[in-house]
Short mmCIF file of N, CA and C and ligand atoms in Angstrom, two decimals:
data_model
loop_
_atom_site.label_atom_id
_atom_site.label_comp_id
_atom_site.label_asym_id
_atom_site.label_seq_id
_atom_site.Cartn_x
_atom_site.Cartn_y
_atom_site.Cartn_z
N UNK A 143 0.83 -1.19 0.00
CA UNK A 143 0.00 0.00 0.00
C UNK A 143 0.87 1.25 0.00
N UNK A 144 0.42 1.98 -0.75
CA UNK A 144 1.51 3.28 -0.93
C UNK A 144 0.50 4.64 -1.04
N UNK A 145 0.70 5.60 -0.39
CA UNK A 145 0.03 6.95 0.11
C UNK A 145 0.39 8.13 -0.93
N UNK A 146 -0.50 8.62 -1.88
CA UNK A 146 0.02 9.58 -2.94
C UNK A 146 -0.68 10.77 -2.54
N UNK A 147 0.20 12.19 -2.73
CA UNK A 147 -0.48 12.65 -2.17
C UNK A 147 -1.32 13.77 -3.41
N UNK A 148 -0.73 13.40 -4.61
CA UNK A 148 -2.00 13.47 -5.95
C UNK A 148 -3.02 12.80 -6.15
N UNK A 149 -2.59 11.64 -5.43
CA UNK A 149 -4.17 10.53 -6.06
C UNK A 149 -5.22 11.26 -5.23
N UNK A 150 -6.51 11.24 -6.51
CA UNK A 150 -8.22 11.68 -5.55
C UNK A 150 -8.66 10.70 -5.20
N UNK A 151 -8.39 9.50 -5.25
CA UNK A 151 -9.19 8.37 -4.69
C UNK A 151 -8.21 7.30 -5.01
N UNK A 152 -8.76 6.29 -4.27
CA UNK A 152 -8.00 5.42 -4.77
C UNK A 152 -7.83 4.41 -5.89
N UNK A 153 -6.56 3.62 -5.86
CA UNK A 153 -6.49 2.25 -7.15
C UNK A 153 -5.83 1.30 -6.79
N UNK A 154 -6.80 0.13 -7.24
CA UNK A 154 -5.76 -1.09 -7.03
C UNK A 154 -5.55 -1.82 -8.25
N UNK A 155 -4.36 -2.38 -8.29
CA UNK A 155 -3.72 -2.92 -9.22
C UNK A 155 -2.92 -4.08 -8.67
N UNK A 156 -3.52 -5.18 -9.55
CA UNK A 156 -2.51 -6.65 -9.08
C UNK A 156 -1.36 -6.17 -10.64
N UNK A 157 -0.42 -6.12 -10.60
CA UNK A 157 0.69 -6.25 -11.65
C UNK A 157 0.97 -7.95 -12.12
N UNK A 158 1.38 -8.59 -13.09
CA UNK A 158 1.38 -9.40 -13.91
C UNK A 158 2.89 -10.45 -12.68
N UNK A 159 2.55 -11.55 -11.56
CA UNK A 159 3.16 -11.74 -10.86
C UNK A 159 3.57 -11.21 -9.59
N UNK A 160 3.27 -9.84 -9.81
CA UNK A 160 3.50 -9.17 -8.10
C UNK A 160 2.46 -8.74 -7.34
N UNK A 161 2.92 -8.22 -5.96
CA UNK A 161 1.84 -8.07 -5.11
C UNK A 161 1.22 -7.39 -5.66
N UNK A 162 -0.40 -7.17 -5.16
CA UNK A 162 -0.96 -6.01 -5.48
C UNK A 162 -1.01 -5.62 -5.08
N UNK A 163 -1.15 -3.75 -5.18
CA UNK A 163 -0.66 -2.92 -4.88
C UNK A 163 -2.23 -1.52 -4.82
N UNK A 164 -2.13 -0.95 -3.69
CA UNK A 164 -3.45 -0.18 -3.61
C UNK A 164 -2.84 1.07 -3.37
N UNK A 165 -2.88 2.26 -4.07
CA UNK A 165 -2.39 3.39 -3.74
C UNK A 165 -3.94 4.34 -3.77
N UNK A 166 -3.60 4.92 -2.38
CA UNK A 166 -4.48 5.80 -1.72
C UNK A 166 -4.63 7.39 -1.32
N UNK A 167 -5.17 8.21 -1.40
CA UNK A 167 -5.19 9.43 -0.71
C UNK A 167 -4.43 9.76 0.17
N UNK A 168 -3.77 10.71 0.82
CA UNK A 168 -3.29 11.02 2.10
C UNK A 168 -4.42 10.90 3.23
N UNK A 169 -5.66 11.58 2.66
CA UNK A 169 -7.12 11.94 3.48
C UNK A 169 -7.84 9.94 3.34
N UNK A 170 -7.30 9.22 2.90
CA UNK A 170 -8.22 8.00 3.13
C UNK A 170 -7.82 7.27 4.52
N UNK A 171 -8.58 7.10 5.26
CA UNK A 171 -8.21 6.20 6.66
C UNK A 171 -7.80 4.86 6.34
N UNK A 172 -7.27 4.55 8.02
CA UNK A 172 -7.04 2.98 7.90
C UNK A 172 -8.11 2.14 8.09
N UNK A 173 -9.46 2.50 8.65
CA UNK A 173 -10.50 2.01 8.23
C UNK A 173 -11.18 1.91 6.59
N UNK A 174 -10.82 2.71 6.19
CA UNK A 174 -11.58 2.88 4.72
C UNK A 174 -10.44 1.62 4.06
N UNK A 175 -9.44 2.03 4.04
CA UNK A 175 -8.30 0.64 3.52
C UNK A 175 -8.64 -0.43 3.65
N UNK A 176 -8.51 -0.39 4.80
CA UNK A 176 -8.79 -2.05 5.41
C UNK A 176 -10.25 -2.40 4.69
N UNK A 177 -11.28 -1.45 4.90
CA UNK A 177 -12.38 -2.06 3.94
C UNK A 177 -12.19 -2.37 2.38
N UNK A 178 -11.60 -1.51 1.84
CA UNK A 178 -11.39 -1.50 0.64
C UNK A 178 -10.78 -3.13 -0.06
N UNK A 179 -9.89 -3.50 0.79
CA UNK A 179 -8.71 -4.92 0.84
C UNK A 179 -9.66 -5.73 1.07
N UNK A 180 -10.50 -5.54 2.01
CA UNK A 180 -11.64 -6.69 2.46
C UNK A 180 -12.76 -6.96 1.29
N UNK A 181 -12.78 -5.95 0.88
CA UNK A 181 -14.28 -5.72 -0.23
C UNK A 181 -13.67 -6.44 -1.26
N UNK A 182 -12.04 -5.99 -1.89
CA UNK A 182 -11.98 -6.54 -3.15
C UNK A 182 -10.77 -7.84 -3.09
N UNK A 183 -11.26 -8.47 -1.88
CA UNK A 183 -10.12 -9.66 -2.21
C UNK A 183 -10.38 -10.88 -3.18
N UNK A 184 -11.91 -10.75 -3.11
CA UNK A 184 -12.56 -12.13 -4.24
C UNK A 184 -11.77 -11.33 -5.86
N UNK A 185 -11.83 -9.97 -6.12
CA UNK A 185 -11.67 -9.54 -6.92
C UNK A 185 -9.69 -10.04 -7.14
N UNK A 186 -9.28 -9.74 -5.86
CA UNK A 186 -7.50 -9.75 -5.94
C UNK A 186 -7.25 -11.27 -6.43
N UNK A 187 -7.83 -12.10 -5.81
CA UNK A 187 -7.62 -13.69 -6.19
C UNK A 187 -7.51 -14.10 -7.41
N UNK A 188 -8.90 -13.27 -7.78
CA UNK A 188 -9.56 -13.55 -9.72
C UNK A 188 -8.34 -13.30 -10.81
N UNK A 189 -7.70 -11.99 -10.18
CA UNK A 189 -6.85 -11.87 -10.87
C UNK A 189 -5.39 -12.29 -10.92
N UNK A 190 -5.16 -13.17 -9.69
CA UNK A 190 -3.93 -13.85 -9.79
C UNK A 190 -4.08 -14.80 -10.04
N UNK A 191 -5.81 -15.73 -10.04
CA UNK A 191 -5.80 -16.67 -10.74
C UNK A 191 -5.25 -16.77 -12.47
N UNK A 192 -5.72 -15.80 -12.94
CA UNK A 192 -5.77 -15.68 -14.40
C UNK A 192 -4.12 -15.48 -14.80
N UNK A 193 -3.39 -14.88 -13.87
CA UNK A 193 -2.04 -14.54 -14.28
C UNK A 193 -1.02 -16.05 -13.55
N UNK A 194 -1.62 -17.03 -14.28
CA UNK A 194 -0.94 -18.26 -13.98
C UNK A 194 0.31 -18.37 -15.13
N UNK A 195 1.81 -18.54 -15.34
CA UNK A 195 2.90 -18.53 -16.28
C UNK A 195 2.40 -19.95 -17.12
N UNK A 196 2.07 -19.60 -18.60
CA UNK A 196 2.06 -20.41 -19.76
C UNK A 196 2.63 -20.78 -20.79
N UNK A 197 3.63 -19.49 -20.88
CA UNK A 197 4.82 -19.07 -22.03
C UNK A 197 5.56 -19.91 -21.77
N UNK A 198 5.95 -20.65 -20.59
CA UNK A 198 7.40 -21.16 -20.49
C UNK A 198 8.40 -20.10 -20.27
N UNK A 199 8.36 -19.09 -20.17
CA UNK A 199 8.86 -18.30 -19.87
C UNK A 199 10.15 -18.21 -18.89
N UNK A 200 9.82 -18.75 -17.59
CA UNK A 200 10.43 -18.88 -16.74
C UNK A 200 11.88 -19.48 -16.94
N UNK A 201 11.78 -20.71 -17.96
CA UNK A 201 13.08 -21.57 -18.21
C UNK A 201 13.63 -20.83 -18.88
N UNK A 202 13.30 -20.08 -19.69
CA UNK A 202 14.37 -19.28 -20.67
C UNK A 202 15.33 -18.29 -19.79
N UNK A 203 16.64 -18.54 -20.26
CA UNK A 203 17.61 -17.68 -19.68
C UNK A 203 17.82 -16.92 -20.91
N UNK A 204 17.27 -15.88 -21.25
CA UNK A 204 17.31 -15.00 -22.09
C UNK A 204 18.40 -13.83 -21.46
N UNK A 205 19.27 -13.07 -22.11
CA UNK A 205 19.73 -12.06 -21.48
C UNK A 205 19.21 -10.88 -22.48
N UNK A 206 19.16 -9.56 -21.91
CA UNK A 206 18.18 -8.54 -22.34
C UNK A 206 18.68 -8.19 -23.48
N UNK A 207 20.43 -7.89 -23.81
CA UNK A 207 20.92 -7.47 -24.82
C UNK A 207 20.60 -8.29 -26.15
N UNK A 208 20.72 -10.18 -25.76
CA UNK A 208 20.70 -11.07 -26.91
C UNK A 208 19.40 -10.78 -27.33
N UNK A 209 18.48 -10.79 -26.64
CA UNK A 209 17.01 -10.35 -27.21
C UNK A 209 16.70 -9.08 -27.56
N UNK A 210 17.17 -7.97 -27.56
CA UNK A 210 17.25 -6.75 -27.91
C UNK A 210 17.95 -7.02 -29.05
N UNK A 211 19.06 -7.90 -30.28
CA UNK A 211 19.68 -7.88 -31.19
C UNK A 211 19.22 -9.07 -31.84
N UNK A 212 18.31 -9.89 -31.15
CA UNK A 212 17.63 -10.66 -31.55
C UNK A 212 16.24 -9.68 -31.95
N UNK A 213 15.44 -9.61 -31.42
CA UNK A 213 14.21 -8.47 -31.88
C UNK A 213 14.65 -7.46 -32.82
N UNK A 214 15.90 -6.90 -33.15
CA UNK A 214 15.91 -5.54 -33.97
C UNK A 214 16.32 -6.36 -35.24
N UNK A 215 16.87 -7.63 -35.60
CA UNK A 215 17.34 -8.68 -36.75
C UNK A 215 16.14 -9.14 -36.83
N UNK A 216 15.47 -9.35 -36.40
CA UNK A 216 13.60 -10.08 -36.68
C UNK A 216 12.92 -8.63 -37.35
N UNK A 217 12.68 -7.43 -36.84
CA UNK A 217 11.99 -6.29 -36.89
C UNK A 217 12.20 -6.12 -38.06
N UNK A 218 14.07 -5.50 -38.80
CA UNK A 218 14.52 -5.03 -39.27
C UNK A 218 14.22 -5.77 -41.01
N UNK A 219 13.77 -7.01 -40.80
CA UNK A 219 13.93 -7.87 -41.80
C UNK A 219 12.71 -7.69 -42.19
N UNK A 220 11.55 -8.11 -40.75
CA UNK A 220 10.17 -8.05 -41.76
C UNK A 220 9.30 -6.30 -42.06
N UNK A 221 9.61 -5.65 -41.37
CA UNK A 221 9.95 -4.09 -41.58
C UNK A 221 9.89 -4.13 -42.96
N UNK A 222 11.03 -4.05 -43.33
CA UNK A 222 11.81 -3.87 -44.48
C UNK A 222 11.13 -4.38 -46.01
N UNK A 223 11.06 -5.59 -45.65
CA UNK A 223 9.62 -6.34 -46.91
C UNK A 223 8.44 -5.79 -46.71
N UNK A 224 8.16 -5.42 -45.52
CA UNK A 224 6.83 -4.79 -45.86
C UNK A 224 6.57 -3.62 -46.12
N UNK A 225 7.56 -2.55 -45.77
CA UNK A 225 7.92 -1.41 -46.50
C UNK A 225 7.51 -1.46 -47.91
N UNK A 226 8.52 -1.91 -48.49
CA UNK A 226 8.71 -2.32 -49.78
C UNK A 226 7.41 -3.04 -50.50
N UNK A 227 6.94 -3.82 -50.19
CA UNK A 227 5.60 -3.72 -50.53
C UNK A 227 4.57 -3.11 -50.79
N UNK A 228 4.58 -1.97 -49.80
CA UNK A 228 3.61 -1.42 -49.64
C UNK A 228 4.01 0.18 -50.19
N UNK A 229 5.48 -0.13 -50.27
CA UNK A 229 6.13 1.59 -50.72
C UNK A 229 6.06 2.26 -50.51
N UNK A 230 6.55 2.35 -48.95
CA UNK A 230 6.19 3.29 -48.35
C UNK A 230 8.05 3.22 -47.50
N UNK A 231 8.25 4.56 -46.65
CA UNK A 231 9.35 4.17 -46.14
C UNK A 231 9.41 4.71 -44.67
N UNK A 232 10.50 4.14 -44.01
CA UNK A 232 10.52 4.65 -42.50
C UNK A 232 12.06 5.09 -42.36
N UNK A 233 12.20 5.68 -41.69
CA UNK A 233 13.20 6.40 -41.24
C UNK A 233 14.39 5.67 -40.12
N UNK A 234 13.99 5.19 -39.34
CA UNK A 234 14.75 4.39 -38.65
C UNK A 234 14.01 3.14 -37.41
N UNK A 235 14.40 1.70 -37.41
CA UNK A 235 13.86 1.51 -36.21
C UNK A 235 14.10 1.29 -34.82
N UNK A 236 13.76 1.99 -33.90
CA UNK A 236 14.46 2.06 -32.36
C UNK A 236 13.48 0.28 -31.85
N UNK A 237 14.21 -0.40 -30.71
CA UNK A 237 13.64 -1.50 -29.50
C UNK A 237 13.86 -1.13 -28.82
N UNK A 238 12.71 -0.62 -28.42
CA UNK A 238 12.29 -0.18 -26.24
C UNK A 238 12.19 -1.44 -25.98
N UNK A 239 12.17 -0.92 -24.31
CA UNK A 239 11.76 -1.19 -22.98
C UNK A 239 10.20 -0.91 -22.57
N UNK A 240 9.21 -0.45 -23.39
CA UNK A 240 7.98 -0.42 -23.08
C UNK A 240 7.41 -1.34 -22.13
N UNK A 241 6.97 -0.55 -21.31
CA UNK A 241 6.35 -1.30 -20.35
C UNK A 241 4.82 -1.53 -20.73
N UNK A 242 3.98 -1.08 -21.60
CA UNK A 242 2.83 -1.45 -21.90
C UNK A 242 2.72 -1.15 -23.22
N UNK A 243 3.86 -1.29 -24.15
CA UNK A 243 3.53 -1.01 -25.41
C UNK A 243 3.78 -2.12 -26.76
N UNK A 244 3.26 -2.77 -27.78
CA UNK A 244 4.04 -3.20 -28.47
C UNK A 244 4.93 -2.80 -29.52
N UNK A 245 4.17 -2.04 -29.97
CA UNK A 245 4.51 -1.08 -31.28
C UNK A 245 4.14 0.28 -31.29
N UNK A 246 4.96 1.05 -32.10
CA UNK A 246 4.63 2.43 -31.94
C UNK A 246 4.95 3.02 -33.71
N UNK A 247 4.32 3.84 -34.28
CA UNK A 247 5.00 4.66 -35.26
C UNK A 247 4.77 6.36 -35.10
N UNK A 248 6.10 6.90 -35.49
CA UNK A 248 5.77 8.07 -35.26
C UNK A 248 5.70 9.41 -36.35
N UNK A 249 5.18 10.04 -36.06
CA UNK A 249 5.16 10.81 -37.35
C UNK A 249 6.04 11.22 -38.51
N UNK A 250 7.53 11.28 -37.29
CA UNK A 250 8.30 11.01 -38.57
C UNK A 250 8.73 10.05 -39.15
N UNK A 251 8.22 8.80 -39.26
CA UNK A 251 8.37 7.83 -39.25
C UNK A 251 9.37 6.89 -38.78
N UNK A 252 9.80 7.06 -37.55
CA UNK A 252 10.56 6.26 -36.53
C UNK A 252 9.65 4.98 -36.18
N UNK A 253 10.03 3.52 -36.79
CA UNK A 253 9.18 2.88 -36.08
C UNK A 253 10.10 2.34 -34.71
N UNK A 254 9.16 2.12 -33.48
CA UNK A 254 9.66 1.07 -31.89
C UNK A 254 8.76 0.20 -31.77
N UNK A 255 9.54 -0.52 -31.32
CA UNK A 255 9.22 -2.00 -31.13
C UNK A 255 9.42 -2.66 -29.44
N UNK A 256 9.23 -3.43 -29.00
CA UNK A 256 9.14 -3.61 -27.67
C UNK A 256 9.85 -5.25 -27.83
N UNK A 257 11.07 -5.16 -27.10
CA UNK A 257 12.05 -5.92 -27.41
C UNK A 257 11.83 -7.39 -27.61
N UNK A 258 10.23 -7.71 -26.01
CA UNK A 258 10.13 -8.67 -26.01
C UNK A 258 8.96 -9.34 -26.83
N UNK A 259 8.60 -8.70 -27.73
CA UNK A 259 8.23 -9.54 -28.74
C UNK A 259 8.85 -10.58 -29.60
N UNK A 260 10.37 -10.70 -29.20
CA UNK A 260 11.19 -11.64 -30.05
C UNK A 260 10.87 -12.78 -29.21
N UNK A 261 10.09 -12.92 -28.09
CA UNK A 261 9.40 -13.95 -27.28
C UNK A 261 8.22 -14.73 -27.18
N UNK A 262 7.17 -14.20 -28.14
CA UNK A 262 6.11 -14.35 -28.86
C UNK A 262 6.18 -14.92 -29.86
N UNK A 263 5.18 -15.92 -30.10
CA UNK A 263 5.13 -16.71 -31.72
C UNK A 263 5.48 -15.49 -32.82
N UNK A 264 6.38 -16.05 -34.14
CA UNK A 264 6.82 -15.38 -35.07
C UNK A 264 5.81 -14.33 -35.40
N UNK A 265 4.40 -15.06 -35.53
CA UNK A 265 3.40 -14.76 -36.40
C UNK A 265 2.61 -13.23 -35.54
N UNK A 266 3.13 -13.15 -34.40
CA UNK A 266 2.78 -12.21 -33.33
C UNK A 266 3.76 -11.01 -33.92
N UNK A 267 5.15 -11.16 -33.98
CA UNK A 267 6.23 -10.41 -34.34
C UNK A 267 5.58 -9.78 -35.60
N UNK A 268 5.42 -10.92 -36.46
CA UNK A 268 4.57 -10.07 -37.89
C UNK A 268 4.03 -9.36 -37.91
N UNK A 269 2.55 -9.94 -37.23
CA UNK A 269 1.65 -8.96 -37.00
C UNK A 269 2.21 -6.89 -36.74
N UNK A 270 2.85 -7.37 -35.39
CA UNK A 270 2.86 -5.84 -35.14
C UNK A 270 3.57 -5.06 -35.57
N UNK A 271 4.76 -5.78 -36.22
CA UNK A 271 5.40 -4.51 -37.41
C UNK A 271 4.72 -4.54 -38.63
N UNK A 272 3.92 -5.63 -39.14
CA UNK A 272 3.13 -4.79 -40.45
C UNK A 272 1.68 -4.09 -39.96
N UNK A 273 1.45 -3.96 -38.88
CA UNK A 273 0.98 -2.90 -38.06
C UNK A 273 1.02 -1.56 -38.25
N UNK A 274 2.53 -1.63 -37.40
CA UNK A 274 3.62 -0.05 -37.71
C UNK A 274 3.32 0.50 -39.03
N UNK A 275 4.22 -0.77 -39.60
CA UNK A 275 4.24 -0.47 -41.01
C UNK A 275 2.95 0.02 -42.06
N UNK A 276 1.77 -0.09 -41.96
CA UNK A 276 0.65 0.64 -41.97
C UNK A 276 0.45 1.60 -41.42
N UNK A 277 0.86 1.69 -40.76
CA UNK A 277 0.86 3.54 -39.66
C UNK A 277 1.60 4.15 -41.06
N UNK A 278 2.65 4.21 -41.69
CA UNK A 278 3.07 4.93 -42.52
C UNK A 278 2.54 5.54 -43.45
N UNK A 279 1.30 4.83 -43.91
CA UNK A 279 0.75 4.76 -44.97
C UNK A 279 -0.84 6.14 -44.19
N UNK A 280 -1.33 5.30 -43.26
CA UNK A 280 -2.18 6.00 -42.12
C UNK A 280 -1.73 6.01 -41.12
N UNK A 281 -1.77 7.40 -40.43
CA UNK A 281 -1.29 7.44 -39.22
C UNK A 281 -2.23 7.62 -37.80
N UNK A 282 -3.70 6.62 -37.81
CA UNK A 282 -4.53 6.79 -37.13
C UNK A 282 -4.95 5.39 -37.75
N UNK A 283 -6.50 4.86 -36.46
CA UNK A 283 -6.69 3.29 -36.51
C UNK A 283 -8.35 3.96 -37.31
N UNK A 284 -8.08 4.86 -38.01
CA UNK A 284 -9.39 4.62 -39.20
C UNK A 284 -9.83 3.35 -40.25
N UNK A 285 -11.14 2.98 -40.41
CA UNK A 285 -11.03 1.84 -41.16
C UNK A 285 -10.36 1.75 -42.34
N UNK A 286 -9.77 3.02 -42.73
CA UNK A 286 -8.69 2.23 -44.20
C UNK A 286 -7.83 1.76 -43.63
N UNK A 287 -7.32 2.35 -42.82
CA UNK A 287 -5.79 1.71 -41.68
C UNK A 287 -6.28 0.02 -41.97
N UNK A 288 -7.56 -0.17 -40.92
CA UNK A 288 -7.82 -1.04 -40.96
C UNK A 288 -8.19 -2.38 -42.03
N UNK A 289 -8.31 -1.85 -43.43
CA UNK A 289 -8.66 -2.13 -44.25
C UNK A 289 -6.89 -2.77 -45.01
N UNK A 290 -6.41 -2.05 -44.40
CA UNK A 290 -4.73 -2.16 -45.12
C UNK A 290 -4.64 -3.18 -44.37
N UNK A 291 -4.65 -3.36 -43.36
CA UNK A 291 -4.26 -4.67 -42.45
C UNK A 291 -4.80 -5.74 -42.39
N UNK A 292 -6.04 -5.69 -42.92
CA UNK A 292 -6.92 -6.77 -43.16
C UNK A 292 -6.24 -7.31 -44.51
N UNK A 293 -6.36 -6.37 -45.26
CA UNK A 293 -5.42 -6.91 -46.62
C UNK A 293 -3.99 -7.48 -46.68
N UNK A 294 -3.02 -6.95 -45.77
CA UNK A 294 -1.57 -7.24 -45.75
C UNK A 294 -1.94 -8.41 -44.86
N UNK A 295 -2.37 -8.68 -43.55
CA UNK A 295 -2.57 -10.09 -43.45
C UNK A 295 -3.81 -10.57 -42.58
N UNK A 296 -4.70 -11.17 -43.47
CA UNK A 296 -6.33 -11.50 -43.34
C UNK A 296 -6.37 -12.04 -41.77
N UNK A 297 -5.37 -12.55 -40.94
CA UNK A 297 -5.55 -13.52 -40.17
C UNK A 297 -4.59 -12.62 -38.77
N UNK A 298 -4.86 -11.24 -38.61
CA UNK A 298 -4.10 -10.45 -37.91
C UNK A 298 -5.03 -10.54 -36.59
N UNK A 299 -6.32 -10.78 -36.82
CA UNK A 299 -6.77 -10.53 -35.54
C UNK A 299 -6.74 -11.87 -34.30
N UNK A 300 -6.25 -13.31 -35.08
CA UNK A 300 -5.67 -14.12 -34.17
C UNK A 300 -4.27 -13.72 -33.28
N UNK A 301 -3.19 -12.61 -33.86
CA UNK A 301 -2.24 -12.86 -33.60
C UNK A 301 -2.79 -11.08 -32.31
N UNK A 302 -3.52 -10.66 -32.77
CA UNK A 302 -4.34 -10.06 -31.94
C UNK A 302 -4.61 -10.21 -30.53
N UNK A 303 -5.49 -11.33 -30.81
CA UNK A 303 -6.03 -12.17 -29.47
C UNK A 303 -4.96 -12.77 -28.98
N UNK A 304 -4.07 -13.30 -29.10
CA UNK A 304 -2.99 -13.91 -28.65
C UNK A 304 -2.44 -12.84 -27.60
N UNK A 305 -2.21 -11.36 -28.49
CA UNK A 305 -1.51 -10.59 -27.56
C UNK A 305 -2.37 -10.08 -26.10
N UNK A 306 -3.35 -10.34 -26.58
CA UNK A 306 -4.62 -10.05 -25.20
C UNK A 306 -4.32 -10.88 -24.26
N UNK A 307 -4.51 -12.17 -24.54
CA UNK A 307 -4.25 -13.16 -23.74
C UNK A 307 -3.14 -13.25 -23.13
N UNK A 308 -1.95 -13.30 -23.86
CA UNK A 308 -0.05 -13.59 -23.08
C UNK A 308 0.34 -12.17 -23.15
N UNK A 309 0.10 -11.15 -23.51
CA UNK A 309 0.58 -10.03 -23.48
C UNK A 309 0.72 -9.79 -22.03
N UNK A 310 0.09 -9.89 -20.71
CA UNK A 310 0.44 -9.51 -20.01
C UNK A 310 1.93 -10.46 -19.09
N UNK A 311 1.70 -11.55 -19.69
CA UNK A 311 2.66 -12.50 -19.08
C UNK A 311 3.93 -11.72 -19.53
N UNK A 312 3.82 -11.72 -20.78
CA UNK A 312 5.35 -11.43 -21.91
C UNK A 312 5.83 -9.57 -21.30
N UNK A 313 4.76 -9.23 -20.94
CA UNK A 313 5.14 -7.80 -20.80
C UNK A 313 5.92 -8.02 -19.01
N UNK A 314 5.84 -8.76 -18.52
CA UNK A 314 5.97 -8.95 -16.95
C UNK A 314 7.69 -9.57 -17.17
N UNK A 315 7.97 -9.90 -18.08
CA UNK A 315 9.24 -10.78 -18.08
C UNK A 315 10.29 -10.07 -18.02
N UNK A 316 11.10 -10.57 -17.40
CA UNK A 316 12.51 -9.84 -16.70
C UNK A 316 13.41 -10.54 -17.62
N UNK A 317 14.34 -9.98 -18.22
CA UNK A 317 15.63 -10.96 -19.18
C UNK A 317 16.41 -10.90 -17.80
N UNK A 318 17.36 -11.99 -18.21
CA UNK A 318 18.77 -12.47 -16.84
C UNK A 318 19.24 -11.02 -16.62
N UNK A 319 20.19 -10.45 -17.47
CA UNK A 319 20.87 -9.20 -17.00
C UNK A 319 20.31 -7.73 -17.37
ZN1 LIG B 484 -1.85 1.20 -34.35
#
């Protein structure tokens, strides 16, 4: 429990493996807390039920750099064909550390990528750089956007749902160093 003294009310948040975490008012009591913890523990459970590890994740001794040069050699490749396809071009591509992001494009056409997608089925990796890579073309999720992506690959909204589902696992993962 942690005391903000911006927050107007409070929030709780179970994070993907860690405690959860309730940050509160300065003005909220230790009665109101304590109710609050009491009220939503069926709720706290629900959600650590659901955040059970499926990826396999755990066994991998990944270190952050090999997967950071691993993800920008995956990116860089299918990027690049789909550019070219679509003829359109980008400017350079950066791999974050996003903590809740997969993909990003930016106006000047910088595409980022979120490292640990090189941890996700290939077909996941695809997906979200010919994503990006449609941002170039549109730079908003209007239905032509959408219409481009449906076209570049018909079967995007499985790799979609996938990210709904393990996205929070994959986003929780710590590399070795
Ligand atoms: Zn988008």
């Amino acid at each position: 429990m942690r005391r903000s003294p911006r927050a107007r009310r409070w929030r709780l948040e179970v994070p993907w493996g860690e405690p959860a975490r309730l940050t509160a008012p300065r003005s909220m009591s230790r009665i109101e807390v304590e109710r609050v913890l009491h009220e939503k523990r069926a709720w706290i459970e629900e959600q650590r039920r659901s955040q059970v590890p499926r990826l396999g994740l755990e066994r991998l001794a990944v270190s952050e750099s090999e997967a950071r040069t691993g993800a920008w050699e995956l990116v860089s490749a299918f990027a690049e064909e789909e550019a070219e396809q679509l003829g359109v071009a980008y400017r350079r591509i950066r791999i974050g550390d996003q903590r809740t992001l997969w993909g990003s494009c930016s106006p000047r056409g910088t595409l980022s990528f979120n490292w640990r997608l090189v941890l996700a089925p290939v077909e996941v990796l695809d997906y979200v750089v010919v994503h990006e890579v449609c941002h170039l073309r549109f730079l908003d999720h209007s239905q032509r956007f959408w219409k481009l992506v449906d076209w570049r690959r018909p079967r995007w909204r499985e790799q979609r749902d996938w990210l709904r589902e393990h996205g929070p696992e994959l986003l929780a993962f710590r590399a070795s160093e």
